[in-house]
Structures are given as structure tokens and as C-alpha cells.
Coordinates of C-alpha atoms and ligand atoms in Angstrom, one line a residue:
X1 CA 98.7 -145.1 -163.0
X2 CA 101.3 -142.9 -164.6
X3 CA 104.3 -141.3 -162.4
X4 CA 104.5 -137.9 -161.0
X5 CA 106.9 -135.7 -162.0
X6 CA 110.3 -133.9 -160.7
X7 CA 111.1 -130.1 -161.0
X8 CA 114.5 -128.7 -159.7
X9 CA 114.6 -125.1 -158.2
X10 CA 117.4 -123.5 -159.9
X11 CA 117.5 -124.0 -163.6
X12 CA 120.1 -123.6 -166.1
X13 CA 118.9 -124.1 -169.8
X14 CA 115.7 -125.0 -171.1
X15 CA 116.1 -127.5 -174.1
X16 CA 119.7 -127.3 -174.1
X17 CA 119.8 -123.6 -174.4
X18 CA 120.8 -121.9 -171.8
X19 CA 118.2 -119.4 -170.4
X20 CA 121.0 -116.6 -170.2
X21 CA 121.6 -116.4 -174.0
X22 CA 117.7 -116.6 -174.1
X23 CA 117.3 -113.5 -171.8
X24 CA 120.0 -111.7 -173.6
X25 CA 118.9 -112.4 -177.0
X26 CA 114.9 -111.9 -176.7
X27 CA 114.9 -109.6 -173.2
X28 CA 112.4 -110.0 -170.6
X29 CA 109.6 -111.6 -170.0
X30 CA 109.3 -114.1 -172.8
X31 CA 107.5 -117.1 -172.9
X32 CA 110.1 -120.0 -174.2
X33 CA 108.0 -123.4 -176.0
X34 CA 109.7 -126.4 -176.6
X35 CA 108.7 -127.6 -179.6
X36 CA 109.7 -131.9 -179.1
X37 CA 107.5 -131.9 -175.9
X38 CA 104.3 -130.6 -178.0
X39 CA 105.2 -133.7 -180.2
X40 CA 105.5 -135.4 -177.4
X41 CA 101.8 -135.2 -175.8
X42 CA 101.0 -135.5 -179.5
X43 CA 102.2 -138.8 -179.6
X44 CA 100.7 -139.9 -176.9
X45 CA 96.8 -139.5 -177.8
X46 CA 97.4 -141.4 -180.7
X47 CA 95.2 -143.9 -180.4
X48 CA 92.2 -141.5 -181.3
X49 CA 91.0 -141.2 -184.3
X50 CA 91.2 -137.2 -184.8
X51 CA 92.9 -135.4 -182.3
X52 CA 91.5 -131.6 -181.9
X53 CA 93.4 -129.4 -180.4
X54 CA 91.6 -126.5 -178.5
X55 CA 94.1 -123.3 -179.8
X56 CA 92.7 -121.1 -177.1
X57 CA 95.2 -123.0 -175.0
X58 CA 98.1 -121.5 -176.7
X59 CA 97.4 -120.0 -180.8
X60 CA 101.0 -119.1 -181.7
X61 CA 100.7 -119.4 -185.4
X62 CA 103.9 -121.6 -184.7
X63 CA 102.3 -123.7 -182.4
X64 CA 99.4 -124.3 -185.0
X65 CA 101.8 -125.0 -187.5
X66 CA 104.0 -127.4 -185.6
X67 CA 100.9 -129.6 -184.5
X68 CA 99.0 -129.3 -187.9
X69 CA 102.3 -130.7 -189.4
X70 CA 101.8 -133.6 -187.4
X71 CA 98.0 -134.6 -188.0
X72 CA 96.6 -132.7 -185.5
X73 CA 93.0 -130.9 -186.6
X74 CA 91.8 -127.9 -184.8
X75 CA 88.9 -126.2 -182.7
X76 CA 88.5 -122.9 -183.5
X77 CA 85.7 -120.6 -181.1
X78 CA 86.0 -117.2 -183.0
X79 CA 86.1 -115.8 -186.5
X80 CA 89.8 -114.7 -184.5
X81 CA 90.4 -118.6 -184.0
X82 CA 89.6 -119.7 -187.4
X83 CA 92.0 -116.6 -189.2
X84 CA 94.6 -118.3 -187.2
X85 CA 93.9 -121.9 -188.3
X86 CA 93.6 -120.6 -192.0
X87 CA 96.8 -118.6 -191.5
X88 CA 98.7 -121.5 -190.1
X89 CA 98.0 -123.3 -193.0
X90 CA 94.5 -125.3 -192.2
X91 CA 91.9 -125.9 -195.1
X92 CA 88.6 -124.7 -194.4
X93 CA 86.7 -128.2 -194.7
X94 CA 87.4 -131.8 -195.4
X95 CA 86.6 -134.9 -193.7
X96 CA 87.0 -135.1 -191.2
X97 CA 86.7 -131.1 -190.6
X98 CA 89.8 -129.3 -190.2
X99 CA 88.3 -126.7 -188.6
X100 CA 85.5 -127.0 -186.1
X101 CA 83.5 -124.0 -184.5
X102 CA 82.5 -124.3 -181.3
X103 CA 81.0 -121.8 -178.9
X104 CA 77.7 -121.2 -177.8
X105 CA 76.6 -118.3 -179.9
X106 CA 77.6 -117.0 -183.0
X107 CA 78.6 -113.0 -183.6
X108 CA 77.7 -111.3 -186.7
X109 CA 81.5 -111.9 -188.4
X110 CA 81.8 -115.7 -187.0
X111 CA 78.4 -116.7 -188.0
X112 CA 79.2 -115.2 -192.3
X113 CA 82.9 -116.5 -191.7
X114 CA 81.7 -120.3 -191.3
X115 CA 78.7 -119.6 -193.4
X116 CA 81.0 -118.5 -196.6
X117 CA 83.9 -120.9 -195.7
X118 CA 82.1 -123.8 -195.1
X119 CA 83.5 -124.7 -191.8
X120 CA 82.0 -127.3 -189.5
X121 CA 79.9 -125.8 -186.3
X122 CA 79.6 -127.7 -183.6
X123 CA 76.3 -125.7 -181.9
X124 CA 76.4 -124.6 -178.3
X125 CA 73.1 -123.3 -178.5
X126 CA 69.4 -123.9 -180.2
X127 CA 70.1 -120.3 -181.5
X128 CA 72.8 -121.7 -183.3
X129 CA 71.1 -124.2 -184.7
X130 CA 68.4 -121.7 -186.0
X131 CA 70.8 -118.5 -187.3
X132 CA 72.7 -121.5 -188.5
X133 CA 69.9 -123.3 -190.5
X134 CA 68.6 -120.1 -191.6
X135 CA 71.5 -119.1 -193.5
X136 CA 73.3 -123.0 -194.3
X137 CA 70.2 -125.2 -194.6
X138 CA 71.4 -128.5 -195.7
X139 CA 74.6 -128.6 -193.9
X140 CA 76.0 -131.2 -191.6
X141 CA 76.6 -130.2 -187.7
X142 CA 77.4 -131.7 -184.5
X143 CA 75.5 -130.9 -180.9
X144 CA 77.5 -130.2 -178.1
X145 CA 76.0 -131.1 -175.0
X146 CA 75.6 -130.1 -171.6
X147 CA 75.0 -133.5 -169.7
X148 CA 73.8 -131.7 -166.6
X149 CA 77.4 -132.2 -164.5
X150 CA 80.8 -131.1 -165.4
X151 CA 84.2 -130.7 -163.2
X152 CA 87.2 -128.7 -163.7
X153 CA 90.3 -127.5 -161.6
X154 CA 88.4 -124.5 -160.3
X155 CA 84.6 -123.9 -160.6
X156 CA 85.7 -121.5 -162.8
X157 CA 86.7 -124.5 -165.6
X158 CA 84.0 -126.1 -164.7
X159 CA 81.3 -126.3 -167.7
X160 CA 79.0 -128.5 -167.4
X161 CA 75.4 -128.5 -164.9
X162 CA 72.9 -126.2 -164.6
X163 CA 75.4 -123.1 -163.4
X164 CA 77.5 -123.5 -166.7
X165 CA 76.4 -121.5 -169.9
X166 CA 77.7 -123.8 -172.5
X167 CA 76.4 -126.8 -174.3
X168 CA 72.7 -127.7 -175.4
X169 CA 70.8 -129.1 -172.2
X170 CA 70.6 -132.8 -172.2
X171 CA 67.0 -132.8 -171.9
X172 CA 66.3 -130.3 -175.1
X173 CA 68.3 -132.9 -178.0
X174 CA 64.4 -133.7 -178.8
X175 CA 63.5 -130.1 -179.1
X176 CA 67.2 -129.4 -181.6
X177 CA 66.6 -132.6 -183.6
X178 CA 62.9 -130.4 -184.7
X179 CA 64.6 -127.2 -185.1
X180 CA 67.6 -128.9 -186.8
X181 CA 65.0 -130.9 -189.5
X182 CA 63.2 -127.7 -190.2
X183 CA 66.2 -125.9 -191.3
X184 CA 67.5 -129.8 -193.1
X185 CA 70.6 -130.0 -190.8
X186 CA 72.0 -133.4 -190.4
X187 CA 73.1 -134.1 -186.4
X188 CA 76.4 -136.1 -187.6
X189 CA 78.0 -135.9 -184.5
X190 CA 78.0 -135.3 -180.9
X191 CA 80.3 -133.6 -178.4
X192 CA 80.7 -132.6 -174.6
X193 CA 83.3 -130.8 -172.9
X194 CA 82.6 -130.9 -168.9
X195 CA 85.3 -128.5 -168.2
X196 CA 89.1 -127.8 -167.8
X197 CA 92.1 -129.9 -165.7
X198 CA 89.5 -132.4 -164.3
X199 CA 90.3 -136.0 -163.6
X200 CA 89.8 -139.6 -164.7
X201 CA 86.8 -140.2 -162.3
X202 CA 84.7 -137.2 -164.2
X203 CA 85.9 -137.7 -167.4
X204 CA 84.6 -140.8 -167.8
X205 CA 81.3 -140.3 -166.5
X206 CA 80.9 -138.4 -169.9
X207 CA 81.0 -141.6 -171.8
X208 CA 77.4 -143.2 -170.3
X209 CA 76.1 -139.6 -170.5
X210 CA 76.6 -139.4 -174.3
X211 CA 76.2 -142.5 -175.3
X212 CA 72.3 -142.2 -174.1
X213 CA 72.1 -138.7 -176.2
X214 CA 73.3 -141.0 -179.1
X215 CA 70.8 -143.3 -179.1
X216 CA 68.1 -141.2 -178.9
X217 CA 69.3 -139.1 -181.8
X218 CA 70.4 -142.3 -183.9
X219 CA 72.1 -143.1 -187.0
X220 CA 72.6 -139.8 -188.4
X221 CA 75.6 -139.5 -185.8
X222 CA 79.3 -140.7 -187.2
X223 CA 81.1 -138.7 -185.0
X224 CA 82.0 -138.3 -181.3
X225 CA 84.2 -136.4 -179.2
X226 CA 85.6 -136.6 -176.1
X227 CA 86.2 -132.9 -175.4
X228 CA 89.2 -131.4 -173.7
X229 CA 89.6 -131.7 -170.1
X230 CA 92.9 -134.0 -169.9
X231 CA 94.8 -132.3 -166.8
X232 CA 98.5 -131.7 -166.3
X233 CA 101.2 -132.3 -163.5
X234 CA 101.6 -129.0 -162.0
X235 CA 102.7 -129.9 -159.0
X236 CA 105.2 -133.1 -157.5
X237 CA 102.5 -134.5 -156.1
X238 CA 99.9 -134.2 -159.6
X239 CA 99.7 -138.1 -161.1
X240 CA 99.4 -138.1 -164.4
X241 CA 96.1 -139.6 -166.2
X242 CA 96.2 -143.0 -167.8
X243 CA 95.5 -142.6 -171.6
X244 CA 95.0 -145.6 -172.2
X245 CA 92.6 -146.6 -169.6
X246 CA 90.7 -143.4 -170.5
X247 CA 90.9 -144.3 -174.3
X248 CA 89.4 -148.0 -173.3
X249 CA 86.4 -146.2 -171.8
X250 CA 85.7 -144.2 -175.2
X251 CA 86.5 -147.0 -177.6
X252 CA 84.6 -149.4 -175.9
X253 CA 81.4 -146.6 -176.0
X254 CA 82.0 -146.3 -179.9
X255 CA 82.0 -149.9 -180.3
X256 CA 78.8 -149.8 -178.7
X257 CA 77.4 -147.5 -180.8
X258 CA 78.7 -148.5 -184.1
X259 CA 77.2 -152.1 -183.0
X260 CA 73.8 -150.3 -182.6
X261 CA 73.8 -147.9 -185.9
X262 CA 75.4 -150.4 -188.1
X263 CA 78.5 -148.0 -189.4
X264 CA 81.7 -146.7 -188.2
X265 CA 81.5 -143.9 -185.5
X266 CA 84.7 -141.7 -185.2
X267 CA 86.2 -141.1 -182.0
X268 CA 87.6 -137.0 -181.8
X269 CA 89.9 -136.0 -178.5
X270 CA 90.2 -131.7 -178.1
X271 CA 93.2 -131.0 -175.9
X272 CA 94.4 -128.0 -175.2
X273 CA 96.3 -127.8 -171.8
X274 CA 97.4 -131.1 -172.2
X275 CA 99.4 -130.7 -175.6
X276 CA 101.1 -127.3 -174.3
X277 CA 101.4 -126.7 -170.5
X278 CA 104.3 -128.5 -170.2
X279 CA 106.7 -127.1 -173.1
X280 CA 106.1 -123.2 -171.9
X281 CA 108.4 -121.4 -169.9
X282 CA 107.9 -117.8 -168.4
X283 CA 111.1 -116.1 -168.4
X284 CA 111.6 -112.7 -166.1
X285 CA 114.1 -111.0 -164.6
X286 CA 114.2 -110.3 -161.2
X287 CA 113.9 -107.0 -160.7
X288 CA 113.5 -105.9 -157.3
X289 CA 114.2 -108.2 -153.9
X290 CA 112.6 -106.5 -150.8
X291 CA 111.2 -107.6 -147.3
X292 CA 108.1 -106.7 -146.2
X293 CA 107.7 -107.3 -142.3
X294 CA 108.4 -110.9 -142.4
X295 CA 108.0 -111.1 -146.0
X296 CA 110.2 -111.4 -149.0
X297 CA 109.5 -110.5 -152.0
X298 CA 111.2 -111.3 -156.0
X299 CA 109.3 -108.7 -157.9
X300 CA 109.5 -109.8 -161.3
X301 CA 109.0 -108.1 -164.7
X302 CA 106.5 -110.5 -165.4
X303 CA 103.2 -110.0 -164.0
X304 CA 99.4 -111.3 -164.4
X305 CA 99.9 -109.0 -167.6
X306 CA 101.3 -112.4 -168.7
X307 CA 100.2 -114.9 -166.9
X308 CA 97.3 -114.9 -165.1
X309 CA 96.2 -118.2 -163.9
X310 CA 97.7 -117.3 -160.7
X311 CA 95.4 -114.3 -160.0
X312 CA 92.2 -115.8 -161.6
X313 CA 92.2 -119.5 -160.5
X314 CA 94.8 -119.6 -157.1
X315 CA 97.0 -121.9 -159.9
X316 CA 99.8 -123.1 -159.0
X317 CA 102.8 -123.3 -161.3
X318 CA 106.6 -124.6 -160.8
X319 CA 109.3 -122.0 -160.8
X320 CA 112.7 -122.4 -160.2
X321 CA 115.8 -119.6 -160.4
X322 CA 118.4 -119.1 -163.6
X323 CA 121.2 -117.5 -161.7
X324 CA 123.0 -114.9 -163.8
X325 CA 126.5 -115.6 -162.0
X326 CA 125.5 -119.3 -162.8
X327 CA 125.9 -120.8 -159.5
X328 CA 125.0 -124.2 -159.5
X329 CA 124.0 -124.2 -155.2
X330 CA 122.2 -122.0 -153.6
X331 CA 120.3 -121.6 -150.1
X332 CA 116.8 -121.8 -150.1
X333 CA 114.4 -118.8 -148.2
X334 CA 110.9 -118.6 -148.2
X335 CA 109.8 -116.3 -150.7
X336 CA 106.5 -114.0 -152.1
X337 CA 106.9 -113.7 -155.7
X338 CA 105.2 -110.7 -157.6
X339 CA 105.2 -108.6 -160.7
X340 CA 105.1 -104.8 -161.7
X341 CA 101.7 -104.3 -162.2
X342 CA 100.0 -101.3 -159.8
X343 CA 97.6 -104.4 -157.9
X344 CA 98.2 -106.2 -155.0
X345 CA 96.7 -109.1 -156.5
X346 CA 99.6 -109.0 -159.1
X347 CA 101.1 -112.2 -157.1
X348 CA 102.3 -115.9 -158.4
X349 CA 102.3 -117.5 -155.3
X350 CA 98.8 -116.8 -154.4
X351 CA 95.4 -119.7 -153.5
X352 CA 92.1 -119.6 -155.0
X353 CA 90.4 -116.7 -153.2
X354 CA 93.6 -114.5 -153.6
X355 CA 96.0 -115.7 -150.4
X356 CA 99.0 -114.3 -150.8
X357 CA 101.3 -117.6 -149.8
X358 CA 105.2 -118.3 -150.4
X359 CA 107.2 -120.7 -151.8
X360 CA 110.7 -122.0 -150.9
X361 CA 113.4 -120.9 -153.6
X362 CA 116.8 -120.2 -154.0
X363 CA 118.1 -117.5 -152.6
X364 CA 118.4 -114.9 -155.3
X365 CA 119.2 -111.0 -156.7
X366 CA 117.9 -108.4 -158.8
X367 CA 119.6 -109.3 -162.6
X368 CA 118.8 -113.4 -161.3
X369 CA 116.2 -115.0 -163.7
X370 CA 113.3 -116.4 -162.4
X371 CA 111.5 -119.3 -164.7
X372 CA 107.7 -120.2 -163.9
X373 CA 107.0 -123.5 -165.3
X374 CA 104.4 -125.2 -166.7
X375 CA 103.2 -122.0 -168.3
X376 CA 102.7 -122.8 -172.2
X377 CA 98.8 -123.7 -172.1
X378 CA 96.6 -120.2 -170.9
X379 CA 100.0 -118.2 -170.9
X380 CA 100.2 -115.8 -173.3
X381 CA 96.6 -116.4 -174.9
X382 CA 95.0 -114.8 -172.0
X383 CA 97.7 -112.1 -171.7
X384 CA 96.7 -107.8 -171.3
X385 CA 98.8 -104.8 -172.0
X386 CA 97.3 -104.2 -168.9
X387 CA 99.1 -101.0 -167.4
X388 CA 100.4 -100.5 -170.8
X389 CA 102.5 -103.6 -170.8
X390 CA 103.5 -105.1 -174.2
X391 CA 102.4 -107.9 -175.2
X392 CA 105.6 -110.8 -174.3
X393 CA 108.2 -112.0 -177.1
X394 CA 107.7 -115.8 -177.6
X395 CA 110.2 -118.2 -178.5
X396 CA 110.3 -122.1 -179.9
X397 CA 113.2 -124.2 -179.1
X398 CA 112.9 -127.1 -181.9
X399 CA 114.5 -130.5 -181.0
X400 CA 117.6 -129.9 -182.7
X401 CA 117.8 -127.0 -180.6
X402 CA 118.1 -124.0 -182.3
X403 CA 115.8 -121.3 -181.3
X404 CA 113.2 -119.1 -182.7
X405 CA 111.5 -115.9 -182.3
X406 CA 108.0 -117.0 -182.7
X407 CA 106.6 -113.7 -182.1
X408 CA 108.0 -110.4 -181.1
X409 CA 107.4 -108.3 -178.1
X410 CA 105.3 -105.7 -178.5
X411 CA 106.2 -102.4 -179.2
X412 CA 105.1 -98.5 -178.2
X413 CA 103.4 -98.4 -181.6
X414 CA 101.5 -101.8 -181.0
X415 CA 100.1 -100.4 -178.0
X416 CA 98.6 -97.5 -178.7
X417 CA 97.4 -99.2 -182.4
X418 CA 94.1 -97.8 -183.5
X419 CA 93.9 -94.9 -180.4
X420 CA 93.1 -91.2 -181.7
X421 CA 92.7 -87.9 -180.1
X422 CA 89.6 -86.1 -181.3
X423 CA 90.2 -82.8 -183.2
X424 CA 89.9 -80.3 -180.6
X425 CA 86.8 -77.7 -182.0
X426 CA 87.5 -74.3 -181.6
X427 CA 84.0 -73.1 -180.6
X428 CA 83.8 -76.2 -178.2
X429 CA 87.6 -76.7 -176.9
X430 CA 86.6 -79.0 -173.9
X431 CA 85.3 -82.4 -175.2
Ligands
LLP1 N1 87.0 -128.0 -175.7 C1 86.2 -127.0 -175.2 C2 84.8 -126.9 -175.8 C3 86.6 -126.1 -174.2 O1 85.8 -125.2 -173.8 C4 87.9 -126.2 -173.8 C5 88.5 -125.3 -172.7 C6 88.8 -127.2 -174.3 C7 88.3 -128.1 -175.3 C8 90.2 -127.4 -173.9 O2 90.3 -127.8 -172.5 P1 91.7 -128.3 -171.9 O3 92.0 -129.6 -172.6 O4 92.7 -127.2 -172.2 O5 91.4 -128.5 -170.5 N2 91.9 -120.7 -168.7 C9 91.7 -121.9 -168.0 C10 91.1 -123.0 -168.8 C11 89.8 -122.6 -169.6 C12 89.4 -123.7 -170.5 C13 88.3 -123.3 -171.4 N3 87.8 -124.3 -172.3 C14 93.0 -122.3 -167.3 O6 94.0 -121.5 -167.4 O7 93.0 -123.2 -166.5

């Protein structure tokens, strides 16, 4: 079993660079990637045949970029997802698919995107395999499956079992094997996905589950995946899974099959959390350091405007301080840290079921830096200009170290993009 890992409260440079030049060259907040640990995870789920990465995790056309560059295919789960793929420089179909769709419906602008571009869907639903069939008959897809348990982080990331909406029921694969011949679809593949930051003990349960769907839908399958799912070290006390134990569980369920249909059987992973958590950074400025009763609070400029695993899922992320005098030792105190928004949910340090809790940190003033760790997967993809908040700047440190503007805050203009007063009628001035 793999290590834990070590985080130190009070934080100089990130990659080298030192995270004062970062604040005073991009401002506050902005959310800092470092590009060689992205390679990194890469690296390490080698031993799959495709690797997928889920971009809702983190879809800086950057990010795309960097891991396409290095053999990495993609999941895409909008018409939004796949301009992004395109746009980082993905081909629309090849074999294996570059892209693959996968949700559990299809809107109007998805359903003629993958329709005219001829990118792989992975169906969700039995409606997809009809509004599918109807307008691509003949095509290839893959199924993905509900196996009727699932397990993730929070029962919010959980997606699998009769609560979840996604996947096809594992008792209706008879009932989409009809509906997919009478359309002329070929099921080439199979997928499930039982939800997000689980563990080895779940995970693998999916192997048995999908190797039965298999063999009841037979030797039209060549592919299978894995899904996402792989958690991350959040915390000092998170172990980190064993890849290749979990990678002996799926090869030895592909040898199985390919011993059963007579022909190779590709083995797909779709990370997302895992390829990016760890190389994001938060960066805010601490803007206001005040006690409430026994409380004190670093109210940052950051808020769940920008991060907001804390107030959906009680998630916990490292965070340590970037003193702007540069001290090197500092006392700890016991601290709440919040953002600006106008909510009192609008804390970092809060457990599932919104408890406002505290963490030990340096002790620290307003112009101090405060870095929350651990932030590049579900960051700034599930970011609001909530309280008419820009959008963050991101950044990408590359592993020479030089730094890059990835994508620049938002501005005034970006905000109010699209919004328009109504001509005020004279005989009718009041709308
Ligand atoms: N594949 C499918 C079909 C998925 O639905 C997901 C995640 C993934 C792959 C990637 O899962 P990962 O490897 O990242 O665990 N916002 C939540 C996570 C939601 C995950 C949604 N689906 C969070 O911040 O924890």
C-alpha cells in the first residue's frame, strides 16, 4: 500500500516560483497548476490501454492540451465538453475514440454535435440509444452501466444503485441489446462509473459486475472501461491507492473475457480527480483577520465562488500560509477560514452538513497569502460569478518553471456579457 503524504503550513513557492511574484503578477485569487505533476499521475496509469481523462475535473484548454500531448484521450459530457476537446486540438473520431460522450441524456445541440461529427457515445440511457439510432443507425456505441451499487466520497459522488440517475440498469442490457439492433447499433463496449473519490474495496467490486454484463451481451464488445473514481490524498492521514493491484484486478477480467470471445478486449481508465487535484493551488489574499466570540476568522478573497467543495461536500482540502514579509516561523492559532461572499456558508473549513470547524495555521495578517491545496480537480470547473464575482485567473507552472497565464480573470465586461435592459415604452414605462 502506497505512502501518505506531508503538507507544511506555511508555504513559500509553488514549483519553484515563489507565490509572491505569483500574487503580484496575476492578483488574487488564482488558481496555480503545475504542469510536471499532471505528467506525473499520467505516468502512472500507464499500464492501461487508453487512459480517458474526465475534463469536467478541470477543462483548461491548457490542461487538455498538456495531457492530449501526452496520449491521453478524453470524455467529453456536453456539446460544451467536446468544443473544448476539439479546441484543444482532439480529432473527432479514430480508434480508439478521441472523444467519447457520455451522459445520460442527450440535449438538442449535443445530440446533432456527435451526430455530425461522428463522435463516440457512450449511452446513459435507453433514450439514448433510441434518439441515437434514430438519427446514426449503423454506428458503433458503448453501454454504460448502472450495476445496482456505487460509492463515492460523499453520497453526493455516489453514482451507482437504485438512488443514482446515471447508467443503464443492469437488469435492462436485454431490453438495449433490442432497441440497439432495431436501430443496427453495435454494443462494442461497456463502461461503469460507480462514483467519485471511492476506494480500492468498491472499485473493484465493479470488475465481477461487468464482466457478467459482458457475457451476456457477447462478442460484439472490444472495449471496456474502468470509469473514474481513483481518489486522492487530501488529508495526512489519506493512503494512496495501489495501481497496480487495482490494474491486476482489470487485466486479469479482460483476460477473461478475451479468452471467452476469442479477440482482444481493450482496457479504458477515465480519471479526472486523480490526474489534477494534486497540481492546483488556490491562491487568495487575506483580506480581513477578525474574532468572533472565541472565533477567528482569515476572510479571504476567495470564496465558494471558486471553490466549492467545501460548501457542497464538507471537503476537506490542505492550506497552508505564504507570508508576505516571508517569515520562515510562525505560531500556530486555531483558525475559521472564510471568503467574501454575502453567505454564512461561504466557509473552507466546514464538515459535510455545513459545521463550521477550524484548523490550526500560522498565525497570520491581512496582505498574508493563504494557499488551499489540493484544489486543481472540481476547482475552477465548478466556479460562479456568484455575487458578481469574476471568474479566477489561472496559471500553469511547466517543469522548467516558467509560468503562464492560462486564462485571465474575468473582467466587468465578462460579467455582464449577453445582459440587456429592455427599451423602456413610453405608453407602458413600468415593465
Ligand atoms: N467518469 C464519469 C462517467 C464520471 O461521472 C466522473 C465524475 C468521472 C469519470 C471522473 O471521476 P473522478 O475520477 O474525478 O472521481 N464534483 C465532485 C466530483 C463529481 C464527479 C462527477 N463525475 C467533487 O468535487 O468531488
Amino acid at each position: 500500500m502506497a505512502a501518505t503524504t506531508a503538507f507544511s503550513d506555511l508555504r513559500h513557492e509553488i514549483a519553484g516560483v515563489p507565490i509572491l511574484d505569483i500574487a503580484r503578477r496575476f492578483g488574487t485569487p488564482t488558481f496555480i497548476y503545475e504542469s510536471a505533476l499532471i505528467q506525473q499521475r499520467i505516468d502512472d496509469l500507464r499500464a492501461f490501454d487508453t487512459i480517458r481523462y474526465a475534463q469536467k475535473a478541470n477543462s483548461n484548454l491548457a490542461v487538455l492540451d498538456l495531457v492530449r500531448r501526452h496520449g491521453v484521450l478524453v470524455d467529453a459530457v456536453s456539446a460544451g465538453e467536446i468544443g473544448r476537446a476539439r479546441a484543444a486540438g482532439y480529432v473527432p473520431a479514430g480508434d480508439p475514440p478521441p472523444i467519447v460522450y457520455t451522459a445520460d441524456i442527450f440535449d438538442h445541440e449535443s445530440l446533432d454535435l456527435v451526430v455530425e461529427q461522428g463522435i463516440h457515445v457512450n449511452c446513459g440511457s435507453p433514450d439514448m440509444i433510441a434518439q441515437y439510432g434514430e438519427r446514426a443507425p449503423g454506428r458503433e456505441i458503448t453501454l454504460r452501466i448502472n450495476p445496482g451499487f456505487g460509492h463515492g466520497h460523499s453520497q453526493k459522488t455516489n453514482t451507482g444503485g437504485e438512488q443514482s440517475k446515471h447508467g443503464i440498469w443492469h437488469d435492462q442490457v436485454g431490453d438495449c441489446l433490442a432497441l440497439a439492433a432495431r436501430h443496427g447499433l453495435k454494443i462494442a463496449g461497456l463502461h461503469m462509473h460507480i462514483g467519485s473519490g471511492t476506494d480500492l474495496e468498491h472499485l473493484s467490486q465493479v470488475c465481477g459486475a461487468l464482466e457478467r454484463v459482458a457475457l451476456t451481451i457477447g462478442t460484439t464488445i472490444t472495449t471496456i472501461s474502468a470509469g473514474g473514481g481513483l481518489p486522492t490524498p487530501y488529508r495526512t492521514t489519506d493512503q494512496t491507492v495501489d495501481i497496480a493491484a487495482y490494474y491486476e484486478l482489470w487485466d486479469a477480467t479482460r483476460r477473461r473475457l478475451q479468452a471467452a470471445f476469442g479477440h482482444p478486449v481493450r482496457l479504458e481508465i477515465e480519471p479526472g480527480r486523480y490526474l489534477v487535484a494534486e497540481s492546483g493551488y488556490l491562491v487568495a489574499e487575506i483580506r480581513a483577520v477578525k474574532r468572533m466570540g472565541s472565533n477567528t476568522f482569515y476572510l479571504l478573497d476567495a470564496g465558494f465562488n471558486n471553490l466549492a467543495r467545501p460548501i457542497l461536500y464538507g471537503a476537506y482540502h490542505p492550506m497552508s500560509i505564504a507570508p508576505a514579509d516571508g517569515a520562515t516561523d510562525r505560531d500556530r492559532q486555531a483558525v475559521v477560514v472564510g471568503g467574501p461572499l454575502c453567505e454564512s456558508g461561504d466557509i473552507f473549513t466546514q464538515t459535510d452538513g455545513g459545521v463550521v470547524g477550524s484548523r490550526m495555521l500560522p498565525i497570520a495578517k491581512v496582505g498574508d497569502f493563504l494557499v488551499i491545496e489540493r484544489a486543481g480537480a472540481y476547482g475552477f470547473t465548478m466556479g460562479s460569478n456568484y455575487n458578481s464575482k469574476p471568474m479566477a485567473a489561472e496559471v500553469m507552472i511547466d517543469p522548467n518553471g516558467n509560468t503562464h497565464l492560462v486564462r485571465s480573470r474575468q473582467t466587468f465586461e465578462d460579467l455582464i456579457r449577453g445582459e440587456s435592459i429592455p427599451a423602456v415604452d413610453a405608453k407602458s414605462p413600468s415593465l
